[in-house]
Short mmCIF file of N, CA and C in Angstrom, two decimals:
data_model
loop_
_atom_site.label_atom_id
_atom_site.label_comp_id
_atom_site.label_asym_id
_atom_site.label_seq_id
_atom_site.Cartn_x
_atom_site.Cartn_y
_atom_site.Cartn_z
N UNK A 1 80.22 192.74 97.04
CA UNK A 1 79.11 193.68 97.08
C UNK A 1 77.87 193.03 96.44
N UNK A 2 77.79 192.63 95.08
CA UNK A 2 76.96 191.85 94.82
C UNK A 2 76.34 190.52 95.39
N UNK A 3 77.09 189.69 96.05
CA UNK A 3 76.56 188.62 97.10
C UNK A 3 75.70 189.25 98.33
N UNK A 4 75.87 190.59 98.79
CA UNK A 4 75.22 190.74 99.88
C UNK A 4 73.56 191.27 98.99
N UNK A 5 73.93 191.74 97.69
CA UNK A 5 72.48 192.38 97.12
C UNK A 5 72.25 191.40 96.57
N UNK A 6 72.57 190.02 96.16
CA UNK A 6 71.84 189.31 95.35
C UNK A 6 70.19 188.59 96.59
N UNK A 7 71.36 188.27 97.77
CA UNK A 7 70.27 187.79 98.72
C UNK A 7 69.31 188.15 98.97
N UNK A 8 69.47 189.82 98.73
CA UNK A 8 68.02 190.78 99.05
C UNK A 8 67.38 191.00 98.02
N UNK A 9 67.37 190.15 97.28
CA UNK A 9 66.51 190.02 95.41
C UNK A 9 65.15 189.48 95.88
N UNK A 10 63.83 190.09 95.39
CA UNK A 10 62.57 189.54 95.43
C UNK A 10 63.26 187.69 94.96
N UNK A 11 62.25 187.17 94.85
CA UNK A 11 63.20 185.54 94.55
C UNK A 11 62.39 185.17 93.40
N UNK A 12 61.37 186.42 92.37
CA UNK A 12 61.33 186.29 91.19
C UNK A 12 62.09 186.54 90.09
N UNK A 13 63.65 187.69 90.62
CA UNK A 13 64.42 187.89 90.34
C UNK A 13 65.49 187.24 90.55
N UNK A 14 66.05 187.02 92.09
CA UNK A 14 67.05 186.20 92.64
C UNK A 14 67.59 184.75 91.42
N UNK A 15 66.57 184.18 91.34
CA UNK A 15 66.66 182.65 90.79
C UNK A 15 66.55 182.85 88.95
N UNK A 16 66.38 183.87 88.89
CA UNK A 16 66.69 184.36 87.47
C UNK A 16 67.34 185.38 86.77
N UNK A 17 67.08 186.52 87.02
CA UNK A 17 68.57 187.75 86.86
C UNK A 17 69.28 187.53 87.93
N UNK A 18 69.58 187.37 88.92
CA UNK A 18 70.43 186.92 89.66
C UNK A 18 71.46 186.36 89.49
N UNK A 19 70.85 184.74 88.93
CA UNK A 19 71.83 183.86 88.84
C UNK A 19 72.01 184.17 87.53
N UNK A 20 71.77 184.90 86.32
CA UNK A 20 72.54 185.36 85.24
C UNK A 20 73.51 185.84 85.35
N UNK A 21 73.34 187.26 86.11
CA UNK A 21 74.28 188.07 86.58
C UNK A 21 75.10 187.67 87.05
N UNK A 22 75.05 186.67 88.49
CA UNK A 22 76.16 185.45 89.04
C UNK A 22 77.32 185.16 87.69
N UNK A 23 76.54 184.80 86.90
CA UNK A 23 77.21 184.03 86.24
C UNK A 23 78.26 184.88 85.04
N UNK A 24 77.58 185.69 85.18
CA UNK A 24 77.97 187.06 84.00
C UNK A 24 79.73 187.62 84.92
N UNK A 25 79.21 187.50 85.94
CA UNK A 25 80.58 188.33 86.49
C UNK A 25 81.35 186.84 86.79
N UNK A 26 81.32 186.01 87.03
CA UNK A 26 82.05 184.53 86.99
C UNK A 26 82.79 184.50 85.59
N UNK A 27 82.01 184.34 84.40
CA UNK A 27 82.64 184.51 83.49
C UNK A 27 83.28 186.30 82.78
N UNK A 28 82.85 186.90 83.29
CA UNK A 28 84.10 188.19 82.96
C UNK A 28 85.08 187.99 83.66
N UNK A 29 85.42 187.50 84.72
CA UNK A 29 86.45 187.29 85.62
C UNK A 29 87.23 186.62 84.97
N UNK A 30 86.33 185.15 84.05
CA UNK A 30 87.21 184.15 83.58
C UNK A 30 88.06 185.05 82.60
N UNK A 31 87.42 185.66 81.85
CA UNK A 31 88.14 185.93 80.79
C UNK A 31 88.90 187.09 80.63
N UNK A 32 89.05 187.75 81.81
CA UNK A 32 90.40 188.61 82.42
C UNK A 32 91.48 187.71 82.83
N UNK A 33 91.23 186.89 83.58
CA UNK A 33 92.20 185.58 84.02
C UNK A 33 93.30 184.89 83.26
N UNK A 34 92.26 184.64 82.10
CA UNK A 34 92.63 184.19 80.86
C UNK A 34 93.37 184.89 80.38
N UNK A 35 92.90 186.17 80.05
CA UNK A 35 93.92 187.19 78.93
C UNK A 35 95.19 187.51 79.94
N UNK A 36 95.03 187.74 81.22
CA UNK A 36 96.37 187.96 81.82
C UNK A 36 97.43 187.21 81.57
N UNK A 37 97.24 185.93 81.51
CA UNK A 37 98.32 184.57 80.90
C UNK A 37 98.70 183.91 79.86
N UNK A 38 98.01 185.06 78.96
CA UNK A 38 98.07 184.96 77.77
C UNK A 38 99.39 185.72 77.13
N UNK A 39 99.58 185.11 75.85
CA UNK A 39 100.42 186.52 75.21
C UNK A 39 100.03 187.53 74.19
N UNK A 40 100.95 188.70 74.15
CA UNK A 40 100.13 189.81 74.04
C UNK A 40 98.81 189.84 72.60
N UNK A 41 99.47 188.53 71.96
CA UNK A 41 99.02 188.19 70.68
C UNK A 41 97.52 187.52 70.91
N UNK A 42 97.48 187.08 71.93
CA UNK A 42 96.50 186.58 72.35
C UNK A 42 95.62 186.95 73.32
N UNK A 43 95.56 188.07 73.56
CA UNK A 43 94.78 188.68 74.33
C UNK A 43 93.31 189.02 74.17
N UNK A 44 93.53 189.58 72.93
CA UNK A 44 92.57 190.87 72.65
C UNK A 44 91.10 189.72 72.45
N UNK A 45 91.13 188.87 72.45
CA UNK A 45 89.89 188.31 71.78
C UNK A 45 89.52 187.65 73.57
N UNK A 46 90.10 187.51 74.52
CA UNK A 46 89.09 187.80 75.59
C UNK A 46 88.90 188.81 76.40
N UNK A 47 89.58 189.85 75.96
CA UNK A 47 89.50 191.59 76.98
C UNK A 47 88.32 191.34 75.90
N UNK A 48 88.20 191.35 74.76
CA UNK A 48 86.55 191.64 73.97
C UNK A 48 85.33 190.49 74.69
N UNK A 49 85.73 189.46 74.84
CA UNK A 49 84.99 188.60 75.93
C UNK A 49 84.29 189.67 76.87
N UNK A 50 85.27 189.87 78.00
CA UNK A 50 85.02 190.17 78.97
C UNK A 50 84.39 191.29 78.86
N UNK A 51 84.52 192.38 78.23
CA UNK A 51 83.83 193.87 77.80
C UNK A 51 82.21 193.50 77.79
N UNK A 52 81.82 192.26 77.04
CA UNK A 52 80.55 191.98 76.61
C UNK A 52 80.02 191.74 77.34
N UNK A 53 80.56 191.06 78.30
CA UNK A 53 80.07 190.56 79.84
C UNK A 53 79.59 191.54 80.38
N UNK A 54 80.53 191.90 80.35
CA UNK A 54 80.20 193.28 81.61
C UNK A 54 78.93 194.30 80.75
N UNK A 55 79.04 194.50 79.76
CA UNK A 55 77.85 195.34 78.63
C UNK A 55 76.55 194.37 79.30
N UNK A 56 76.35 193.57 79.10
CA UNK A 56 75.32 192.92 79.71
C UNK A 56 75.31 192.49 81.04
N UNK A 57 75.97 192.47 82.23
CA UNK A 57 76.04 192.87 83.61
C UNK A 57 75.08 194.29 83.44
N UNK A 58 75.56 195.12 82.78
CA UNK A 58 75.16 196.89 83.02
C UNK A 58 73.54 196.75 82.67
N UNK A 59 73.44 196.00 81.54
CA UNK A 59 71.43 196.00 81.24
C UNK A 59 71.46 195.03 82.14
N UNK A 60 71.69 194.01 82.69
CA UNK A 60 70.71 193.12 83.52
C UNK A 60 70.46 193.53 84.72
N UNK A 61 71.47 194.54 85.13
CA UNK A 61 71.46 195.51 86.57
C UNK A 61 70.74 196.59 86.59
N UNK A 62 70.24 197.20 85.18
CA UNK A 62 69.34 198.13 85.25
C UNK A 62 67.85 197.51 85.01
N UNK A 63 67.65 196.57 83.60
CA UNK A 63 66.46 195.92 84.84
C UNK A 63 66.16 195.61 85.78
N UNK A 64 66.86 194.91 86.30
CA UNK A 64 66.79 195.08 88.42
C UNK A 64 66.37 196.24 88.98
N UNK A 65 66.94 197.26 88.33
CA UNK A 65 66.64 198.64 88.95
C UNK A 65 65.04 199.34 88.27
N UNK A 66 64.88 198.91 87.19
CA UNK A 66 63.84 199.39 86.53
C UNK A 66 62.98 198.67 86.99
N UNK A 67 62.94 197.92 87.49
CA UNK A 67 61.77 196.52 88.15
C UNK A 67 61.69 196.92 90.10
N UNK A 68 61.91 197.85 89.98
CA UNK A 68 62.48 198.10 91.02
C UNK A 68 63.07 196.70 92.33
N UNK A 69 63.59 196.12 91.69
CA UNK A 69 64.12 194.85 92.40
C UNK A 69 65.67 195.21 93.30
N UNK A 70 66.03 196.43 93.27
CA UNK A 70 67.33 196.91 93.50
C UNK A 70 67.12 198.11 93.59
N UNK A 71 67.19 199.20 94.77
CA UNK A 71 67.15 200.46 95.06
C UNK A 71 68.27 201.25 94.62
N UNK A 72 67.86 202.14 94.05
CA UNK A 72 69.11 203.45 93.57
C UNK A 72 70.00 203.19 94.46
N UNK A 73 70.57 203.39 95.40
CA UNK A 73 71.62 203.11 95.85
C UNK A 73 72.67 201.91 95.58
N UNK A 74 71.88 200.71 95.32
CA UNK A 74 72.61 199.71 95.44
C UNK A 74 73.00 199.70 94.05
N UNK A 75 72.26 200.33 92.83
CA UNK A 75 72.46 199.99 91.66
C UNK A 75 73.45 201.43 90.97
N UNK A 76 73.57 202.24 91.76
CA UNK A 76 74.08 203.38 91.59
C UNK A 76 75.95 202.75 92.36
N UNK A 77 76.05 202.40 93.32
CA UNK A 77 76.79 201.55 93.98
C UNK A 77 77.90 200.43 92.54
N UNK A 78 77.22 199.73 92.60
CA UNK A 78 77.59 198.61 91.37
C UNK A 78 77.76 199.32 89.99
N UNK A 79 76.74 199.36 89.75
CA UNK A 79 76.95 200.79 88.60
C UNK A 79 78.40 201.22 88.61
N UNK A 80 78.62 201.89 89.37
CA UNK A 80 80.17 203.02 89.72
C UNK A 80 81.52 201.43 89.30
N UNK A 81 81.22 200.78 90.25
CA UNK A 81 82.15 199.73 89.64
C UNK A 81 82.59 199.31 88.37
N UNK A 82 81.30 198.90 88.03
CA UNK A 82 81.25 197.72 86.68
C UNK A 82 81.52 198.67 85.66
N UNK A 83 81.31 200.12 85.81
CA UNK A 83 81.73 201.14 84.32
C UNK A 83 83.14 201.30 84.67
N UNK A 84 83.81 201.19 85.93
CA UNK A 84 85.22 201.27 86.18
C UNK A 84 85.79 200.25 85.40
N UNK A 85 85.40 198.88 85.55
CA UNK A 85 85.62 198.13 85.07
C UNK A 85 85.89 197.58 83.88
N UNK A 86 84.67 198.54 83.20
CA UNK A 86 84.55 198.61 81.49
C UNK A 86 85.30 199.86 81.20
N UNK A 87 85.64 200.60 81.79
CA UNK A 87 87.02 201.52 81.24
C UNK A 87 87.92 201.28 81.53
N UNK A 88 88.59 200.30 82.04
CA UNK A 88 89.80 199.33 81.89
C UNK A 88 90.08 198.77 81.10
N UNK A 89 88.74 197.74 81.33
CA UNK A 89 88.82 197.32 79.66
C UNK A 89 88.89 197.36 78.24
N UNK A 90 88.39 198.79 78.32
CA UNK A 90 88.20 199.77 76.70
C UNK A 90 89.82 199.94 76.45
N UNK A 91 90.39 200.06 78.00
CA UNK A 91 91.68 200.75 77.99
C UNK A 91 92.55 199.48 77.18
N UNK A 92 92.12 198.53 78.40
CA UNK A 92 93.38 197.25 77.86
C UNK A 92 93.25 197.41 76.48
N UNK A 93 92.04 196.77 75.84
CA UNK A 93 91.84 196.31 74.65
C UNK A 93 92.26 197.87 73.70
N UNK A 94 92.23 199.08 74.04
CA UNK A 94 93.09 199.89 72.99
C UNK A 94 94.43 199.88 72.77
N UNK A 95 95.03 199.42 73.70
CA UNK A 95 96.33 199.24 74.27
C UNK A 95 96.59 197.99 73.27
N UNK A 96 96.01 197.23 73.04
CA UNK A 96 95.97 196.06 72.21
C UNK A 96 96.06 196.48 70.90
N UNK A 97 95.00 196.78 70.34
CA UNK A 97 95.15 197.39 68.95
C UNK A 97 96.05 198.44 68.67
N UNK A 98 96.40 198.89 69.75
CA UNK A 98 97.68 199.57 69.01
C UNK A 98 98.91 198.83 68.65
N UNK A 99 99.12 197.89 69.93
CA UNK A 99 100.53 196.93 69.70
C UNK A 99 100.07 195.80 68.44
N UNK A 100 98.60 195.72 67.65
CA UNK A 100 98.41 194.59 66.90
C UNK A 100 97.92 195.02 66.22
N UNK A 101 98.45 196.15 65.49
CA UNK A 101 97.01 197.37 64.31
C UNK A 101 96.40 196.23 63.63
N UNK A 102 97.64 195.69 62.59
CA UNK A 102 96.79 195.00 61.65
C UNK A 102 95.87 194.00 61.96
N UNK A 103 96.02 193.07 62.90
CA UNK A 103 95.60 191.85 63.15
C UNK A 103 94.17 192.06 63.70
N UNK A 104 93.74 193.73 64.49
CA UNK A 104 92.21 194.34 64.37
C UNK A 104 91.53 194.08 63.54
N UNK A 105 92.54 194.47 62.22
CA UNK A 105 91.55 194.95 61.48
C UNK A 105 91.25 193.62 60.19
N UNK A 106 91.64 192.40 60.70
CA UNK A 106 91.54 191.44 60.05
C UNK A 106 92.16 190.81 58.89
N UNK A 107 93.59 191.79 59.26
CA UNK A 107 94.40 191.89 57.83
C UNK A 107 95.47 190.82 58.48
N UNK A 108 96.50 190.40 57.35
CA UNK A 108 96.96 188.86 57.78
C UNK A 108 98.69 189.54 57.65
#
């Protein structure tokens, strides 16, 4: 979905929030990837990766939209996703701290 809206980016945007954003969801991907093959001990510190990603996917997509570089639809569209996305992730990573109380909270 995003490859077909990045193309239709003014190309003052395209070649700069664009290719952030590109890169923003490249690396949240990575670091779902990552935590999947991980063990459970080792998870939680890239589901928190990836959360951040996506936290900043969500502002760099609403400047797009506030710039009007991206029409309500398309950003309303993506939008719906990427918060799906980040309530997965809220999910995984609670799911985490429960199986690792202490190790949250920085205790040894």
């Amino acid at each position: 979905m995003w490859h077909t809206y990045h193309s239709t980016l003014p190309k003052i945007h395209r070649y700069s929030l664009g290719t952030k954003i590109d890169t923003l969801f490249v690396e949240a991907m990575e670091a779902v990837s990552a935590a999947a093959f991980l063990s459970r001990e080792e998870k939680a510190p890239y589901v928190r990766l990836a959360t951040r990603k996506i936290d900043t996917l969500k502002l760099l997509l609403m400047v797009l939209w506030e710039t009007k570089s991206i029409d309500v639809k398309k950003y309303a569209a993506l939008s719906e996703k990427i918060d799906e996305t980040g309530k997965m992730l809220g999910g995984w990573n609670g799911q985490l701290a429960k199986l690792n109380p202490t190790k949250e909270r920085g205790e040894k």
